Amino acid sequence: MLESVGPLTGSPWIYAAVAVSVLLDVFLPVLPSGVLVITAATAAAAGSAGAAVGQAVPNIMALTLSAATASVLGDLVAYRLAWRGGERLDRAIARSRRLSRAQERLGAVLARGGGARGALVVLARFAPAGRSVVSLGAGAAHRRVREFLPWSIVAGLAWAAYSVALGYFGGQWLGASWFATGVSFLALFGAGAGAAYLMRRPEPQESGTSA
């Protein structure tokens, strides 16, 4: 596994590659940004264990910060584009029942504030395409940036730290191999599936009490 990407993981360009991939996957969720982060972290684990992966290996802290920073920047770009999208974006969202429902729920949760707002943004960062829906929905709904940005930072850090930890500890425990990377990616996919399930759950209905 690492031999095929050794020249990249052994150079400073790995941070740029991770940053570009993470930044763009808010618009193209099919980009394998999580796989790239895990692979780079696995290379770091192999280097710390003394495996021959080249003269240099990625720094775990720098890898986490580059992925988290790119995640937040991508969220902000999508948010600002949706904010300025105007009627064209509104019509595109209105044509999709799924996006319309997501936007309505997002607006309600963001308006509610507190932990509910934060939980939605953090969960969305792990769910497939959830980051795109939340970032674009927050901009299209013209939510204030102070309602969105702090939780985007928390979500980006959580996702980056989790992905790097999966690759790093998977590489240390299972070795620098396709198997270790595959197990780490399955764990990332499992977290995404769980987050998607929680996001799709219907909101509990508030029961009124009669006087």
PDB file of C-alpha atoms in Angstrom:
ATOM      1  CA  MET A   1       0.000   0.000   0.000  1.00  0.00           C
ATOM      2  CA  LEU A   2       2.564   2.543   1.113  1.00  0.00           C
ATOM      3  CA  GLU A   3       4.990   1.670  -1.660  1.00  0.00           C
ATOM      4  CA  SER A   4       2.515   2.916  -4.276  1.00  0.00           C
ATOM      5  CA  VAL A   5       2.119   6.329  -2.622  1.00  0.00           C
ATOM      6  CA  GLY A   6       5.529   6.548  -0.963  1.00  0.00           C
ATOM      7  CA  PRO A   7       6.844   9.488  -3.007  1.00  0.00           C
ATOM      8  CA  LEU A   8       3.817  11.572  -2.002  1.00  0.00           C
ATOM      9  CA  THR A   9       3.583  10.589   1.666  1.00  0.00           C
ATOM     10  CA  GLY A  10       7.320  11.154   2.031  1.00  0.00           C
ATOM     11  CA  SER A  11       7.198  14.766   0.838  1.00  0.00           C
ATOM     12  CA  PRO A  12       5.632  18.012   2.101  1.00  0.00           C
ATOM     13  CA  TRP A  13       3.221  17.838  -0.853  1.00  0.00           C
ATOM     14  CA  ILE A  14       1.129  15.349   1.107  1.00  0.00           C
ATOM     15  CA  TYR A  15      -0.237  18.228   3.194  1.00  0.00           C
ATOM     16  CA  ALA A  16      -1.234  20.171   0.081  1.00  0.00           C
ATOM     17  CA  ALA A  17      -2.819  17.070  -1.452  1.00  0.00           C
ATOM     18  CA  VAL A  18      -4.819  16.415   1.720  1.00  0.00           C
ATOM     19  CA  ALA A  19      -5.877  20.060   2.002  1.00  0.00           C
ATOM     20  CA  VAL A  20      -7.046  20.316  -1.619  1.00  0.00           C
ATOM     21  CA  SER A  21      -8.915  17.008  -1.432  1.00  0.00           C
ATOM     22  CA  VAL A  22     -10.672  17.901   1.829  1.00  0.00           C
ATOM     23  CA  LEU A  23     -11.502  21.431   0.663  1.00  0.00           C
ATOM     24  CA  LEU A  24     -13.045  20.267  -2.600  1.00  0.00           C
ATOM     25  CA  ASP A  25     -15.039  17.321  -1.289  1.00  0.00           C
ATOM     26  CA  VAL A  26     -17.695  19.688   0.040  1.00  0.00           C
ATOM     27  CA  PHE A  27     -18.608  20.152  -3.639  1.00  0.00           C
ATOM     28  CA  LEU A  28     -17.542  16.687  -4.846  1.00  0.00           C
ATOM     29  CA  PRO A  29     -18.316  14.254  -2.012  1.00  0.00           C
ATOM     30  CA  VAL A  30     -16.993  11.386  -4.150  1.00  0.00           C
ATOM     31  CA  LEU A  31     -13.411  12.611  -3.608  1.00  0.00           C
ATOM     32  CA  PRO A  32     -11.575  10.089  -1.393  1.00  0.00           C
ATOM     33  CA  SER A  33     -10.279  12.680   1.070  1.00  0.00           C
ATOM     34  CA  GLY A  34     -10.799  10.366   4.044  1.00  0.00           C
ATOM     35  CA  VAL A  35      -8.831   7.587   2.344  1.00  0.00           C
ATOM     36  CA  LEU A  36      -5.959   9.982   1.625  1.00  0.00           C
ATOM     37  CA  VAL A  37      -5.851  11.198   5.226  1.00  0.00           C
ATOM     38  CA  ILE A  38      -5.894   7.619   6.549  1.00  0.00           C
ATOM     39  CA  THR A  39      -3.174   6.517   4.114  1.00  0.00           C
ATOM     40  CA  ALA A  40      -0.926   9.419   5.116  1.00  0.00           C
ATOM     41  CA  ALA A  41      -1.471   8.662   8.806  1.00  0.00           C
ATOM     42  CA  THR A  42      -0.683   4.991   8.188  1.00  0.00           C
ATOM     43  CA  ALA A  43       2.593   6.081   6.568  1.00  0.00           C
ATOM     44  CA  ALA A  44       3.350   8.143   9.667  1.00  0.00           C
ATOM     45  CA  ALA A  45       2.728   5.088  11.839  1.00  0.00           C
ATOM     46  CA  ALA A  46       5.020   2.994   9.655  1.00  0.00           C
ATOM     47  CA  GLY A  47       7.749   5.609   9.945  1.00  0.00           C
ATOM     48  CA  SER A  48       7.434   5.788  13.721  1.00  0.00           C
ATOM     49  CA  ALA A  49       7.772   2.002  13.837  1.00  0.00           C
ATOM     50  CA  GLY A  50      10.956   2.161  11.756  1.00  0.00           C
ATOM     51  CA  ALA A  51       9.471   0.773   8.531  1.00  0.00           C
ATOM     52  CA  ALA A  52      11.186   1.739   5.295  1.00  0.00           C
ATOM     53  CA  VAL A  53       8.778   4.158   3.707  1.00  0.00           C
ATOM     54  CA  GLY A  54      11.280   6.774   2.564  1.00  0.00           C
ATOM     55  CA  GLN A  55      13.374   9.458   4.181  1.00  0.00           C
ATOM     56  CA  ALA A  56      10.433  11.356   5.637  1.00  0.00           C
ATOM     57  CA  VAL A  57       6.948  10.599   6.897  1.00  0.00           C
ATOM     58  CA  PRO A  58       4.006  12.921   7.544  1.00  0.00           C
ATOM     59  CA  ASN A  59       3.842  14.726  10.850  1.00  0.00           C
ATOM     60  CA  ILE A  60       0.656  13.733  12.676  1.00  0.00           C
ATOM     61  CA  MET A  61      -0.072  17.197  14.061  1.00  0.00           C
ATOM     62  CA  ALA A  62       0.548  18.936  10.727  1.00  0.00           C
ATOM     63  CA  LEU A  63      -1.612  16.360   8.950  1.00  0.00           C
ATOM     64  CA  THR A  64      -4.481  16.884  11.392  1.00  0.00           C
ATOM     65  CA  LEU A  65      -4.271  20.679  11.184  1.00  0.00           C
ATOM     66  CA  SER A  66      -4.111  20.725   7.378  1.00  0.00           C
ATOM     67  CA  ALA A  67      -7.163  18.453   7.102  1.00  0.00           C
ATOM     68  CA  ALA A  68      -9.130  20.398   9.727  1.00  0.00           C
ATOM     69  CA  THR A  69      -8.240  23.809   8.270  1.00  0.00           C
ATOM     70  CA  ALA A  70      -9.189  22.718   4.756  1.00  0.00           C
ATOM     71  CA  SER A  71     -12.459  21.315   6.085  1.00  0.00           C
ATOM     72  CA  VAL A  72     -13.430  24.634   7.669  1.00  0.00           C
ATOM     73  CA  LEU A  73     -12.348  26.641   4.608  1.00  0.00           C
ATOM     74  CA  GLY A  74     -14.399  24.367   2.339  1.00  0.00           C
ATOM     75  CA  ASP A  75     -17.428  24.795   4.587  1.00  0.00           C
ATOM     76  CA  LEU A  76     -17.058  28.587   4.468  1.00  0.00           C
ATOM     77  CA  VAL A  77     -16.696  28.662   0.677  1.00  0.00           C
ATOM     78  CA  ALA A  78     -19.854  26.567   0.261  1.00  0.00           C
ATOM     79  CA  TYR A  79     -21.657  28.711   2.855  1.00  0.00           C
ATOM     80  CA  ARG A  80     -20.768  31.981   1.114  1.00  0.00           C
ATOM     81  CA  LEU A  81     -21.626  30.659  -2.339  1.00  0.00           C
ATOM     82  CA  ALA A  82     -25.012  29.494  -1.094  1.00  0.00           C
ATOM     83  CA  TRP A  83     -25.563  32.814   0.696  1.00  0.00           C
ATOM     84  CA  ARG A  84     -25.096  34.632  -2.617  1.00  0.00           C
ATOM     85  CA  GLY A  85     -26.881  31.983  -4.665  1.00  0.00           C
ATOM     86  CA  GLY A  86     -30.142  33.880  -4.744  1.00  0.00           C
ATOM     87  CA  GLU A  87     -33.161  32.694  -6.668  1.00  0.00           C
ATOM     88  CA  ARG A  88     -31.247  30.217  -8.851  1.00  0.00           C
ATOM     89  CA  LEU A  89     -30.093  28.206  -5.865  1.00  0.00           C
ATOM     90  CA  ASP A  90     -33.516  28.456  -4.225  1.00  0.00           C
ATOM     91  CA  ARG A  91     -35.124  27.003  -7.347  1.00  0.00           C
ATOM     92  CA  ALA A  92     -32.561  24.196  -7.488  1.00  0.00           C
ATOM     93  CA  ILE A  93     -33.256  23.292  -3.854  1.00  0.00           C
ATOM     94  CA  ALA A  94     -37.019  23.527  -4.357  1.00  0.00           C
ATOM     95  CA  ARG A  95     -36.841  20.969  -7.188  1.00  0.00           C
ATOM     96  CA  SER A  96     -35.341  18.393  -4.814  1.00  0.00           C
ATOM     97  CA  ARG A  97     -37.673  17.094  -2.114  1.00  0.00           C
ATOM     98  CA  ARG A  98     -34.711  15.741  -0.127  1.00  0.00           C
ATOM     99  CA  LEU A  99     -32.834  19.048  -0.201  1.00  0.00           C
ATOM    100  CA  SER A 100     -36.003  20.979   0.653  1.00  0.00           C
ATOM    101  CA  ARG A 101     -36.648  18.801   3.707  1.00  0.00           C
ATOM    102  CA  ALA A 102     -32.993  19.038   4.716  1.00  0.00           C
ATOM    103  CA  GLN A 103     -33.041  22.821   4.436  1.00  0.00           C
ATOM    104  CA  GLU A 104     -36.223  23.096   6.500  1.00  0.00           C
ATOM    105  CA  ARG A 105     -34.856  20.860   9.235  1.00  0.00           C
ATOM    106  CA  LEU A 106     -31.505  22.621   9.159  1.00  0.00           C
ATOM    107  CA  GLY A 107     -33.135  26.020   9.565  1.00  0.00           C
ATOM    108  CA  ALA A 108     -35.176  24.788  12.512  1.00  0.00           C
ATOM    109  CA  VAL A 109     -32.175  23.212  14.260  1.00  0.00           C
ATOM    110  CA  LEU A 110     -29.881  26.192  13.668  1.00  0.00           C
ATOM    111  CA  ALA A 111     -32.551  28.558  14.939  1.00  0.00           C
ATOM    112  CA  ARG A 112     -32.972  26.406  18.058  1.00  0.00           C
ATOM    113  CA  GLY A 113     -29.275  26.856  18.822  1.00  0.00           C
ATOM    114  CA  GLY A 114     -27.227  25.317  21.592  1.00  0.00           C
ATOM    115  CA  GLY A 115     -26.294  21.675  21.543  1.00  0.00           C
ATOM    116  CA  ALA A 116     -28.804  20.768  18.839  1.00  0.00           C
ATOM    117  CA  ARG A 117     -27.097  23.094  16.359  1.00  0.00           C
ATOM    118  CA  GLY A 118     -23.653  21.808  17.211  1.00  0.00           C
ATOM    119  CA  ALA A 119     -24.658  18.157  17.087  1.00  0.00           C
ATOM    120  CA  LEU A 120     -26.116  18.568  13.590  1.00  0.00           C
ATOM    121  CA  VAL A 121     -23.030  20.269  12.148  1.00  0.00           C
ATOM    122  CA  VAL A 122     -20.634  17.765  13.742  1.00  0.00           C
ATOM    123  CA  LEU A 123     -22.700  14.732  12.679  1.00  0.00           C
ATOM    124  CA  ALA A 124     -22.972  16.113   9.152  1.00  0.00           C
ATOM    125  CA  ARG A 125     -19.175  16.240   8.835  1.00  0.00           C
ATOM    126  CA  PHE A 126     -19.036  12.468   9.178  1.00  0.00           C
ATOM    127  CA  ALA A 127     -22.117  11.599   7.105  1.00  0.00           C
ATOM    128  CA  PRO A 128     -21.722  11.105   3.323  1.00  0.00           C
ATOM    129  CA  ALA A 129     -22.613  14.425   1.634  1.00  0.00           C
ATOM    130  CA  GLY A 130     -23.899  15.710   4.987  1.00  0.00           C
ATOM    131  CA  ARG A 131     -21.233  18.393   5.098  1.00  0.00           C
ATOM    132  CA  SER A 132     -22.413  19.695   1.723  1.00  0.00           C
ATOM    133  CA  VAL A 133     -26.080  19.786   2.770  1.00  0.00           C
ATOM    134  CA  VAL A 134     -25.358  21.613   6.026  1.00  0.00           C
ATOM    135  CA  SER A 135     -22.904  24.147   4.584  1.00  0.00           C
ATOM    136  CA  LEU A 136     -25.025  24.970   1.550  1.00  0.00           C
ATOM    137  CA  GLY A 137     -28.229  24.892   3.595  1.00  0.00           C
ATOM    138  CA  ALA A 138     -26.864  27.270   6.219  1.00  0.00           C
ATOM    139  CA  GLY A 139     -25.838  29.730   3.523  1.00  0.00           C
ATOM    140  CA  ALA A 140     -29.073  29.432   1.562  1.00  0.00           C
ATOM    141  CA  ALA A 141     -31.073  29.980   4.757  1.00  0.00           C
ATOM    142  CA  HIS A 142     -28.910  33.055   5.508  1.00  0.00           C
ATOM    143  CA  ARG A 143     -27.975  31.824   8.946  1.00  0.00           C
ATOM    144  CA  ARG A 144     -25.477  34.102  10.676  1.00  0.00           C
ATOM    145  CA  VAL A 145     -21.864  33.037  10.396  1.00  0.00           C
ATOM    146  CA  ARG A 146     -21.469  33.020  14.187  1.00  0.00           C
ATOM    147  CA  GLU A 147     -24.164  30.344  14.328  1.00  0.00           C
ATOM    148  CA  PHE A 148     -22.269  28.152  11.885  1.00  0.00           C
ATOM    149  CA  LEU A 149     -18.515  28.802  11.962  1.00  0.00           C
ATOM    150  CA  PRO A 150     -17.681  27.726  15.550  1.00  0.00           C
ATOM    151  CA  TRP A 151     -19.387  24.378  15.047  1.00  0.00           C
ATOM    152  CA  SER A 152     -17.752  23.970  11.650  1.00  0.00           C
ATOM    153  CA  ILE A 153     -14.376  24.336  13.379  1.00  0.00           C
ATOM    154  CA  VAL A 154     -15.333  21.731  15.994  1.00  0.00           C
ATOM    155  CA  ALA A 155     -16.597  19.391  13.273  1.00  0.00           C
ATOM    156  CA  GLY A 156     -13.485  19.806  11.137  1.00  0.00           C
ATOM    157  CA  LEU A 157     -11.170  19.133  14.069  1.00  0.00           C
ATOM    158  CA  ALA A 158     -13.205  16.119  15.199  1.00  0.00           C
ATOM    159  CA  TRP A 159     -13.277  14.568  11.726  1.00  0.00           C
ATOM    160  CA  ALA A 160      -9.587  15.236  11.063  1.00  0.00           C
ATOM    161  CA  ALA A 161      -8.475  13.906  14.457  1.00  0.00           C
ATOM    162  CA  TYR A 162     -10.649  10.784  14.095  1.00  0.00           C
ATOM    163  CA  SER A 163      -9.425  10.044  10.569  1.00  0.00           C
ATOM    164  CA  VAL A 164      -5.761  10.567  11.452  1.00  0.00           C
ATOM    165  CA  ALA A 165      -6.116   8.462  14.601  1.00  0.00           C
ATOM    166  CA  LEU A 166      -7.683   5.621  12.615  1.00  0.00           C
ATOM    167  CA  GLY A 167      -4.810   5.535  10.144  1.00  0.00           C
ATOM    168  CA  TYR A 168      -2.077   6.040  12.717  1.00  0.00           C
ATOM    169  CA  PHE A 169      -3.182   3.505  15.306  1.00  0.00           C
ATOM    170  CA  GLY A 170      -4.360   1.086  12.642  1.00  0.00           C
ATOM    171  CA  GLY A 171      -0.891   1.251  11.091  1.00  0.00           C
ATOM    172  CA  GLN A 172       0.785   0.676  14.450  1.00  0.00           C
ATOM    173  CA  TRP A 173      -1.408  -2.227  15.473  1.00  0.00           C
ATOM    174  CA  LEU A 174      -1.953  -3.952  12.125  1.00  0.00           C
ATOM    175  CA  GLY A 175       1.133  -2.854  10.183  1.00  0.00           C
ATOM    176  CA  ALA A 176       1.520  -0.649   7.114  1.00  0.00           C
ATOM    177  CA  SER A 177      -0.577  -2.712   4.728  1.00  0.00           C
ATOM    178  CA  TRP A 178      -3.705  -2.687   2.617  1.00  0.00           C
ATOM    179  CA  PHE A 179      -5.413  -4.575   5.448  1.00  0.00           C
ATOM    180  CA  ALA A 180      -4.681  -1.871   8.022  1.00  0.00           C
ATOM    181  CA  THR A 181      -5.835   0.889   5.674  1.00  0.00           C
ATOM    182  CA  GLY A 182      -8.967  -1.080   4.780  1.00  0.00           C
ATOM    183  CA  VAL A 183      -9.898  -1.660   8.425  1.00  0.00           C
ATOM    184  CA  SER A 184      -9.349   2.029   9.192  1.00  0.00           C
ATOM    185  CA  PHE A 185     -11.468   3.069   6.226  1.00  0.00           C
ATOM    186  CA  LEU A 186     -14.256   0.695   7.290  1.00  0.00           C
ATOM    187  CA  ALA A 187     -14.213   2.335  10.720  1.00  0.00           C
ATOM    188  CA  LEU A 188     -14.504   5.760   9.072  1.00  0.00           C
ATOM    189  CA  PHE A 189     -17.317   4.484   6.851  1.00  0.00           C
ATOM    190  CA  GLY A 190     -19.072   3.037   9.895  1.00  0.00           C
ATOM    191  CA  ALA A 191     -18.938   6.388  11.660  1.00  0.00           C
ATOM    192  CA  GLY A 192     -20.382   8.022   8.547  1.00  0.00           C
ATOM    193  CA  ALA A 193     -23.203   5.499   8.325  1.00  0.00           C
ATOM    194  CA  GLY A 194     -24.034   6.034  11.985  1.00  0.00           C
ATOM    195  CA  ALA A 195     -24.019   9.810  11.549  1.00  0.00           C
ATOM    196  CA  ALA A 196     -26.277   9.556   8.486  1.00  0.00           C
ATOM    197  CA  TYR A 197     -28.719   7.405  10.440  1.00  0.00           C
ATOM    198  CA  LEU A 198     -28.859   9.883  13.309  1.00  0.00           C
ATOM    199  CA  MET A 199     -29.376  12.785  10.893  1.00  0.00           C
ATOM    200  CA  ARG A 200     -32.262  11.004   9.164  1.00  0.00           C
ATOM    201  CA  ARG A 201     -34.084  10.162  12.379  1.00  0.00           C
ATOM    202  CA  PRO A 202     -37.324  12.109  12.734  1.00  0.00           C
ATOM    203  CA  GLU A 203     -37.359  14.823  15.314  1.00  0.00           C
ATOM    204  CA  PRO A 204     -39.147  13.761  18.508  1.00  0.00           C
ATOM    205  CA  GLN A 205     -42.519  15.404  18.759  1.00  0.00           C
ATOM    206  CA  GLU A 206     -42.965  17.646  21.740  1.00  0.00           C
ATOM    207  CA  SER A 207     -45.974  16.463  23.678  1.00  0.00           C
ATOM    208  CA  GLY A 208     -48.156  19.186  24.989  1.00  0.00           C
ATOM    209  CA  THR A 209     -49.669  19.045  28.439  1.00  0.00           C
ATOM    210  CA  SER A 210     -53.280  19.921  28.946  1.00  0.00           C
ATOM    211  CA  ALA A 211     -54.227  22.214  31.789  1.00  0.00           C
TER     212      ALA A 211
END
